[in-house]
Each structure stands twice: as structure tokens, then as C-alpha cells.
PDB file of C-alpha atoms in Angstrom:
ATOM      1  CA  MET A 243      -0.382  -7.477  22.968  1.00 56.00           C
ATOM      2  CA  GLU A 244      -0.010  -5.217  19.943  1.00 59.00           C
ATOM      3  CA  PRO A 245       1.925  -6.130  16.810  1.00 55.00           C
ATOM      4  CA  GLU A 246       5.477  -4.844  16.770  1.00 57.00           C
ATOM      5  CA  ALA A 247       5.865  -1.597  14.832  1.00 53.00           C
ATOM      6  CA  ASP A 248       7.273  -2.102  11.351  1.00 57.00           C
ATOM      7  CA  THR A 249      10.088   0.401  11.000  1.00 58.00           C
ATOM      8  CA  LYS A 250      11.923  -1.331   8.152  1.00 66.00           C
ATOM      9  CA  ASP A 251      12.788   0.563   4.996  1.00 75.00           C
ATOM     10  CA  TRP A 252      11.074  -1.457   2.258  1.00 72.00           C
ATOM     11  CA  THR A 253      12.493   0.575  -0.656  1.00 88.00           C
ATOM     12  CA  TRP A 254      14.791  -2.378  -1.463  1.00 90.00           C
ATOM     13  CA  THR A 255      11.701  -4.054  -2.969  1.00 90.00           C
ATOM     14  CA  LEU A 256      12.112  -1.729  -5.956  1.00 94.00           C
ATOM     15  CA  HIS A 257      15.409  -3.429  -6.824  1.00 94.00           C
ATOM     16  CA  ARG A 258      14.844  -7.110  -6.083  1.00 94.00           C
ATOM     17  CA  GLN A 259      12.107  -9.648  -5.600  1.00 95.00           C
ATOM     18  CA  CYS A 260      10.504  -9.801  -2.167  1.00 94.00           C
ATOM     19  CA  PRO A 261      11.335 -13.239  -0.730  1.00 93.00           C
ATOM     20  CA  GLU A 262       8.009 -13.395   1.113  1.00 93.00           C
ATOM     21  CA  CYS A 263       5.295 -12.238  -1.320  1.00 94.00           C
ATOM     22  CA  ARG A 264       7.519 -12.903  -4.383  1.00 94.00           C
ATOM     23  CA  LEU A 265       6.609  -9.635  -6.124  1.00 96.00           C
ATOM     24  CA  SER A 266       9.327  -7.991  -8.202  1.00 95.00           C
ATOM     25  CA  ALA A 267       7.761  -4.541  -7.898  1.00 96.00           C
ATOM     26  CA  GLY A 268      10.516  -2.741  -9.801  1.00 96.00           C
ATOM     27  CA  GLU A 269       9.754  -4.830 -12.880  1.00 97.00           C
ATOM     28  CA  VAL A 270       6.060  -3.867 -13.068  1.00 97.00           C
ATOM     29  CA  SER A 271       5.520  -1.330 -15.835  1.00 97.00           C
ATOM     30  CA  MET A 272       3.451   1.813 -15.485  1.00 97.00           C
ATOM     31  CA  ALA A 273       1.076   0.327 -18.058  1.00 97.00           C
ATOM     32  CA  GLU A 274       0.402  -2.621 -15.717  1.00 97.00           C
ATOM     33  CA  LEU A 275       0.234  -0.772 -12.411  1.00 97.00           C
ATOM     34  CA  PRO A 276      -3.347   0.539 -12.514  1.00 98.00           C
ATOM     35  CA  ASP A 277      -4.790  -2.885 -13.368  1.00 97.00           C
ATOM     36  CA  ARG A 278      -2.681  -4.568 -10.686  1.00 97.00           C
ATOM     37  CA  ALA A 279      -3.734  -1.962  -8.092  1.00 97.00           C
ATOM     38  CA  GLU A 280      -7.375  -2.445  -9.081  1.00 97.00           C
ATOM     39  CA  ALA A 281      -7.106  -6.247  -8.847  1.00 96.00           C
ATOM     40  CA  ALA A 282      -5.454  -6.042  -5.417  1.00 96.00           C
ATOM     41  CA  ALA A 283      -8.261  -3.802  -4.168  1.00 97.00           C
ATOM     42  CA  ALA A 284     -10.861  -6.291  -5.409  1.00 97.00           C
ATOM     43  CA  GLU A 285      -9.103  -9.058  -3.481  1.00 96.00           C
ATOM     44  CA  TRP A 286      -9.083  -6.907  -0.350  1.00 97.00           C
ATOM     45  CA  VAL A 287     -12.795  -6.175  -0.689  1.00 97.00           C
ATOM     46  CA  GLN A 288     -13.430  -9.917  -1.007  1.00 96.00           C
ATOM     47  CA  ILE A 289     -11.368 -10.667   2.107  1.00 96.00           C
ATOM     48  CA  LEU A 290     -13.163  -8.000   4.122  1.00 97.00           C
ATOM     49  CA  THR A 291     -16.660  -9.107   3.123  1.00 96.00           C
ATOM     50  CA  ALA A 292     -16.311 -12.894   2.911  1.00 93.00           C
ATOM     51  CA  SER A 293     -15.794 -13.966   6.504  1.00 85.00           C
ATOM     52  CA  ALA A 294     -17.454 -13.251   9.815  1.00 87.00           C
ATOM     53  CA  GLY A 295     -14.054 -13.914  11.418  1.00 92.00           C
ATOM     54  CA  VAL A 296     -12.266 -11.141   9.528  1.00 96.00           C
ATOM     55  CA  GLY A 297     -11.653  -9.275  12.786  1.00 95.00           C
ATOM     56  CA  ILE A 298      -9.907 -12.147  14.552  1.00 95.00           C
ATOM     57  CA  ARG A 299      -6.159 -11.959  14.933  1.00 92.00           C
ATOM     58  CA  PRO A 300      -4.291 -15.176  14.056  1.00 91.00           C
ATOM     59  CA  ARG A 301      -1.986 -14.393  16.986  1.00 91.00           C
ATOM     60  CA  PRO A 302      -2.142 -11.573  19.528  1.00 90.00           C
ATOM     61  CA  ASP A 303       0.902  -9.915  17.947  1.00 88.00           C
ATOM     62  CA  VAL A 304      -0.356 -10.086  14.314  1.00 91.00           C
ATOM     63  CA  TRP A 305      -3.021  -7.846  12.794  1.00 92.00           C
ATOM     64  CA  SER A 306      -6.342  -9.365  11.820  1.00 94.00           C
ATOM     65  CA  PRO A 307      -7.420  -9.273   8.158  1.00 96.00           C
ATOM     66  CA  LEU A 308      -9.696  -6.355   9.145  1.00 97.00           C
ATOM     67  CA  GLU A 309      -6.775  -4.387  10.587  1.00 95.00           C
ATOM     68  CA  TYR A 310      -4.675  -5.078   7.489  1.00 95.00           C
ATOM     69  CA  GLY A 311      -7.631  -4.075   5.317  1.00 97.00           C
ATOM     70  CA  ALA A 312      -8.069  -0.774   7.165  1.00 97.00           C
ATOM     71  CA  HIS A 313      -4.354  -0.138   6.743  1.00 96.00           C
ATOM     72  CA  VAL A 314      -4.556  -0.933   3.014  1.00 97.00           C
ATOM     73  CA  ARG A 315      -7.512   1.450   2.670  1.00 97.00           C
ATOM     74  CA  ASP A 316      -5.374   4.163   4.238  1.00 97.00           C
ATOM     75  CA  VAL A 317      -2.473   3.262   1.943  1.00 97.00           C
ATOM     76  CA  TYR A 318      -4.657   3.783  -1.140  1.00 98.00           C
ATOM     77  CA  GLN A 319      -5.814   7.147   0.236  1.00 97.00           C
ATOM     78  CA  LEU A 320      -2.325   8.262   1.237  1.00 96.00           C
ATOM     79  CA  PHE A 321      -0.682   7.255  -2.030  1.00 97.00           C
ATOM     80  CA  ASP A 322      -3.408   8.976  -4.022  1.00 98.00           C
ATOM     81  CA  ALA A 323      -2.877  12.217  -2.085  1.00 97.00           C
ATOM     82  CA  ARG A 324       0.900  11.950  -2.423  1.00 97.00           C
ATOM     83  CA  LEU A 325       0.715  11.182  -6.134  1.00 98.00           C
ATOM     84  CA  ALA A 326      -1.523  14.230  -6.607  1.00 98.00           C
ATOM     85  CA  LEU A 327       1.104  16.297  -4.766  1.00 97.00           C
ATOM     86  CA  MET A 328       3.875  14.943  -6.999  1.00 97.00           C
ATOM     87  CA  LEU A 329       1.918  16.075 -10.044  1.00 97.00           C
ATOM     88  CA  VAL A 330       1.401  19.681  -8.924  1.00 97.00           C
ATOM     89  CA  GLU A 331       4.529  20.434  -6.883  1.00 96.00           C
ATOM     90  CA  ASP A 332       8.159  20.135  -7.857  1.00 96.00           C
ATOM     91  CA  GLU A 333       9.903  17.557  -5.679  1.00 96.00           C
ATOM     92  CA  PRO A 334       7.549  17.636  -2.666  1.00 96.00           C
ATOM     93  CA  THR A 335       8.567  16.124   0.644  1.00 95.00           C
ATOM     94  CA  PHE A 336       5.831  14.031   2.202  1.00 94.00           C
ATOM     95  CA  ALA A 337       4.907  14.398   5.850  1.00 87.00           C
ATOM     96  CA  ASN A 338       5.808  11.423   8.005  1.00 86.00           C
ATOM     97  CA  TRP A 339       3.068   8.805   8.327  1.00 83.00           C
ATOM     98  CA  ASP A 340       3.195   6.550  11.359  1.00 82.00           C
ATOM     99  CA  GLN A 341       1.143   3.585  10.228  1.00 81.00           C
ATOM    100  CA  ASN A 342       1.153   1.997  13.672  1.00 82.00           C
ATOM    101  CA  GLU A 343      -0.133   5.173  15.287  1.00 86.00           C
ATOM    102  CA  SER A 344      -2.844   5.335  12.619  1.00 86.00           C
ATOM    103  CA  ALA A 345      -3.893   1.787  13.489  1.00 86.00           C
ATOM    104  CA  ILE A 346      -4.172   2.657  17.166  1.00 86.00           C
ATOM    105  CA  THR A 347      -5.842   6.060  16.868  1.00 89.00           C
ATOM    106  CA  GLY A 348      -8.110   4.798  14.077  1.00 92.00           C
ATOM    107  CA  ASP A 349      -8.995   1.729  16.142  1.00 92.00           C
ATOM    108  CA  TYR A 350      -8.661  -0.473  13.081  1.00 94.00           C
ATOM    109  CA  ALA A 351      -9.682  -3.549  15.070  1.00 92.00           C
ATOM    110  CA  SER A 352     -13.136  -2.136  15.848  1.00 94.00           C
ATOM    111  CA  GLN A 353     -14.037  -0.821  12.413  1.00 96.00           C
ATOM    112  CA  ASP A 354     -16.939  -2.253  10.431  1.00 97.00           C
ATOM    113  CA  PRO A 355     -15.518  -4.563   7.740  1.00 97.00           C
ATOM    114  CA  ASP A 356     -18.217  -3.688   5.200  1.00 97.00           C
ATOM    115  CA  ARG A 357     -17.529   0.009   5.654  1.00 98.00           C
ATOM    116  CA  VAL A 358     -13.764  -0.552   5.375  1.00 98.00           C
ATOM    117  CA  ALA A 359     -14.365  -2.564   2.184  1.00 98.00           C
ATOM    118  CA  ALA A 360     -16.495   0.228   0.694  1.00 98.00           C
ATOM    119  CA  GLU A 361     -13.991   2.910   1.662  1.00 98.00           C
ATOM    120  CA  LEU A 362     -11.126   0.821   0.290  1.00 98.00           C
ATOM    121  CA  ALA A 363     -12.969   0.364  -3.016  1.00 98.00           C
ATOM    122  CA  THR A 364     -13.607   4.105  -3.254  1.00 98.00           C
ATOM    123  CA  ALA A 365      -9.989   4.964  -2.411  1.00 98.00           C
ATOM    124  CA  ALA A 366      -8.712   2.407  -4.924  1.00 98.00           C
ATOM    125  CA  GLU A 367     -10.946   3.779  -7.658  1.00 98.00           C
ATOM    126  CA  ALA A 368      -9.603   7.304  -7.072  1.00 98.00           C
ATOM    127  CA  PHE A 369      -5.961   6.180  -7.045  1.00 98.00           C
ATOM    128  CA  VAL A 370      -6.334   3.899 -10.069  1.00 98.00           C
ATOM    129  CA  THR A 371      -8.091   6.687 -11.989  1.00 98.00           C
ATOM    130  CA  ARG A 372      -5.230   9.065 -11.180  1.00 98.00           C
ATOM    131  CA  MET A 373      -2.659   6.479 -12.312  1.00 98.00           C
ATOM    132  CA  ARG A 374      -4.544   5.829 -15.547  1.00 98.00           C
ATOM    133  CA  GLY A 375      -4.545   9.568 -16.228  1.00 97.00           C
ATOM    134  CA  LEU A 376      -0.761   9.865 -16.062  1.00 97.00           C
ATOM    135  CA  SER A 377       1.175  10.788 -19.163  1.00 97.00           C
ATOM    136  CA  GLU A 378       4.654   9.468 -19.877  1.00 97.00           C
ATOM    137  CA  ASP A 379       6.178  12.900 -19.291  1.00 97.00           C
ATOM    138  CA  GLN A 380       4.962  12.675 -15.661  1.00 98.00           C
ATOM    139  CA  TYR A 381       6.592   9.326 -14.867  1.00 98.00           C
ATOM    140  CA  GLN A 382       9.903  10.879 -13.796  1.00 97.00           C
ATOM    141  CA  ARG A 383       8.451  13.555 -11.503  1.00 98.00           C
ATOM    142  CA  VAL A 384      10.009  13.247  -8.047  1.00 97.00           C
ATOM    143  CA  GLY A 385       8.745  13.136  -4.477  1.00 97.00           C
ATOM    144  CA  ARG A 386      10.551  12.418  -1.219  1.00 96.00           C
ATOM    145  CA  ARG A 387       9.550  10.703   1.957  1.00 92.00           C
ATOM    146  CA  SER A 388      10.302  12.530   5.194  1.00 89.00           C
ATOM    147  CA  ASP A 389      13.261  10.160   5.740  1.00 89.00           C
ATOM    148  CA  GLY A 390      14.808  11.322   2.443  1.00 89.00           C
ATOM    149  CA  ALA A 391      13.899   8.303   0.301  1.00 91.00           C
ATOM    150  CA  GLU A 392      13.363   9.597  -3.239  1.00 95.00           C
ATOM    151  CA  PHE A 393      10.768   8.252  -5.650  1.00 96.00           C
ATOM    152  CA  THR A 394       9.795   8.968  -9.218  1.00 97.00           C
ATOM    153  CA  VAL A 395       6.117   8.611 -10.051  1.00 98.00           C
ATOM    154  CA  THR A 396       6.978   5.188 -11.489  1.00 98.00           C
ATOM    155  CA  THR A 397       8.906   3.909  -8.462  1.00 97.00           C
ATOM    156  CA  PHE A 398       6.316   5.442  -6.136  1.00 97.00           C
ATOM    157  CA  CYS A 399       3.534   3.433  -7.801  1.00 98.00           C
ATOM    158  CA  GLN A 400       5.683   0.282  -7.832  1.00 98.00           C
ATOM    159  CA  TYR A 401       6.413   0.750  -4.123  1.00 96.00           C
ATOM    160  CA  PHE A 402       2.690   1.148  -3.480  1.00 97.00           C
ATOM    161  CA  LEU A 403       1.936  -2.092  -5.326  1.00 97.00           C
ATOM    162  CA  HIS A 404       4.389  -4.010  -3.192  1.00 95.00           C
ATOM    163  CA  ASP A 405       2.730  -2.703  -0.028  1.00 95.00           C
ATOM    164  CA  VAL A 406      -0.785  -3.874  -0.917  1.00 96.00           C
ATOM    165  CA  VAL A 407       0.352  -7.173  -2.474  1.00 96.00           C
ATOM    166  CA  HIS A 408       2.627  -7.920   0.467  1.00 94.00           C
ATOM    167  CA  HIS A 409      -0.262  -7.432   2.874  1.00 94.00           C
ATOM    168  CA  LEU A 410      -2.329  -9.867   0.802  1.00 95.00           C
ATOM    169  CA  TRP A 411       0.498 -12.318   1.421  1.00 95.00           C
ATOM    170  CA  ASP A 412       0.435 -11.440   5.144  1.00 93.00           C
ATOM    171  CA  VAL A 413      -3.242 -12.420   5.278  1.00 94.00           C
ATOM    172  CA  THR A 414      -3.540 -15.238   2.725  1.00 92.00           C
ATOM    173  CA  GLY A 415      -0.052 -16.566   2.077  1.00 89.00           C
ATOM    174  CA  GLN A 416      -0.717 -15.914  -1.634  1.00 82.00           C
ATOM    175  CA  THR A 417       2.447 -15.255  -3.644  1.00 76.00           C
ATOM    176  CA  GLU A 418       3.123 -13.778  -7.055  1.00 67.00           C
ATOM    177  CA  LEU A 419       4.433 -17.026  -8.549  1.00 46.00           C
TER     178      LEU A 419
END
């Protein structure tokens, strides 16, 4: 049994607190975002390297911590590439990314947790470095998802933060409070 595909539009998390992970992503400033993204990556690396059971699903229809970690690695990579695009193109539209298809074709469940942790750390370092290099005049640059959802650099980075923090909650139950 595979987990059900998540097709929800999570952009609402930019406007109100997530009732599950408790993050109010839209209230996180650009000044805070790189440090928060870096801290989340460190927690993911710890999760991936701390337990021999990281590849075990808690239920057949819920990803294992390893699968979530591989997804989070891909999120860091994808958001870094999309942020780079937002900085060099005017109002780019991002290609659709089917995260569930990526999990299946990438065989997240069979990946080596230490390798995923290392790749996640590398991807996080690149994304955090790009965020730290932003200037205030870049914060309002725009990019669009293939479904038409529009982001500024600021809301894009806030949206990213919710994704990785929410998946920490999925795995650990840890909330922002």
C-alpha cells in the first residue's frame, strides 16, 4: 500500500498558522528564513543518521522517515533551482513537480539514509547560501507554479519553510510552539 498522493494546495499556510505543525510561515521574516532552513536541515540529517529503523514505515500508507527525508532533500534542491530562476528571469513559471511520482521513480524507500543525509545537507547549504545572498530589492521578484499560484521571493521562501517544518512534524510530532 502506498501513501495517498497529497494534492492539496498548501499556499493557505502563508496566511494563517498550520493547525498541525503550528508554524505561521507568513510571519517568518526574510532575515530569519536562512537560519530556520539551516536548522531544519540539521534536524533532518539527525533523523536520517540516528536510527537503524529510519526506513520503516509507521503504517503501510505513511512514508518512513527515510522517504520523508529523501523528499525533503528534493525540496531543498527544487526550491534552490526555482529561487535561482526567480532571480534571473522575470516572472518565471515553474514546471510541474509530481512529488509522489518522484518518490516512486526515485525509490525513496530503498535509498541509503547516510547518502540522503549528505545530499540533503549539501542541498540545504546551497539553498541557504542563495537565501543569505538575497538583497531587499529581490524580495518582491515573482515566480509562478504551473497551477498559477504566484509567489514573491519572500512568500516562496516562507512556503518552503512550512514544507520542511511540516514534514518534521509528520515524522516527530514536533510543533513550533
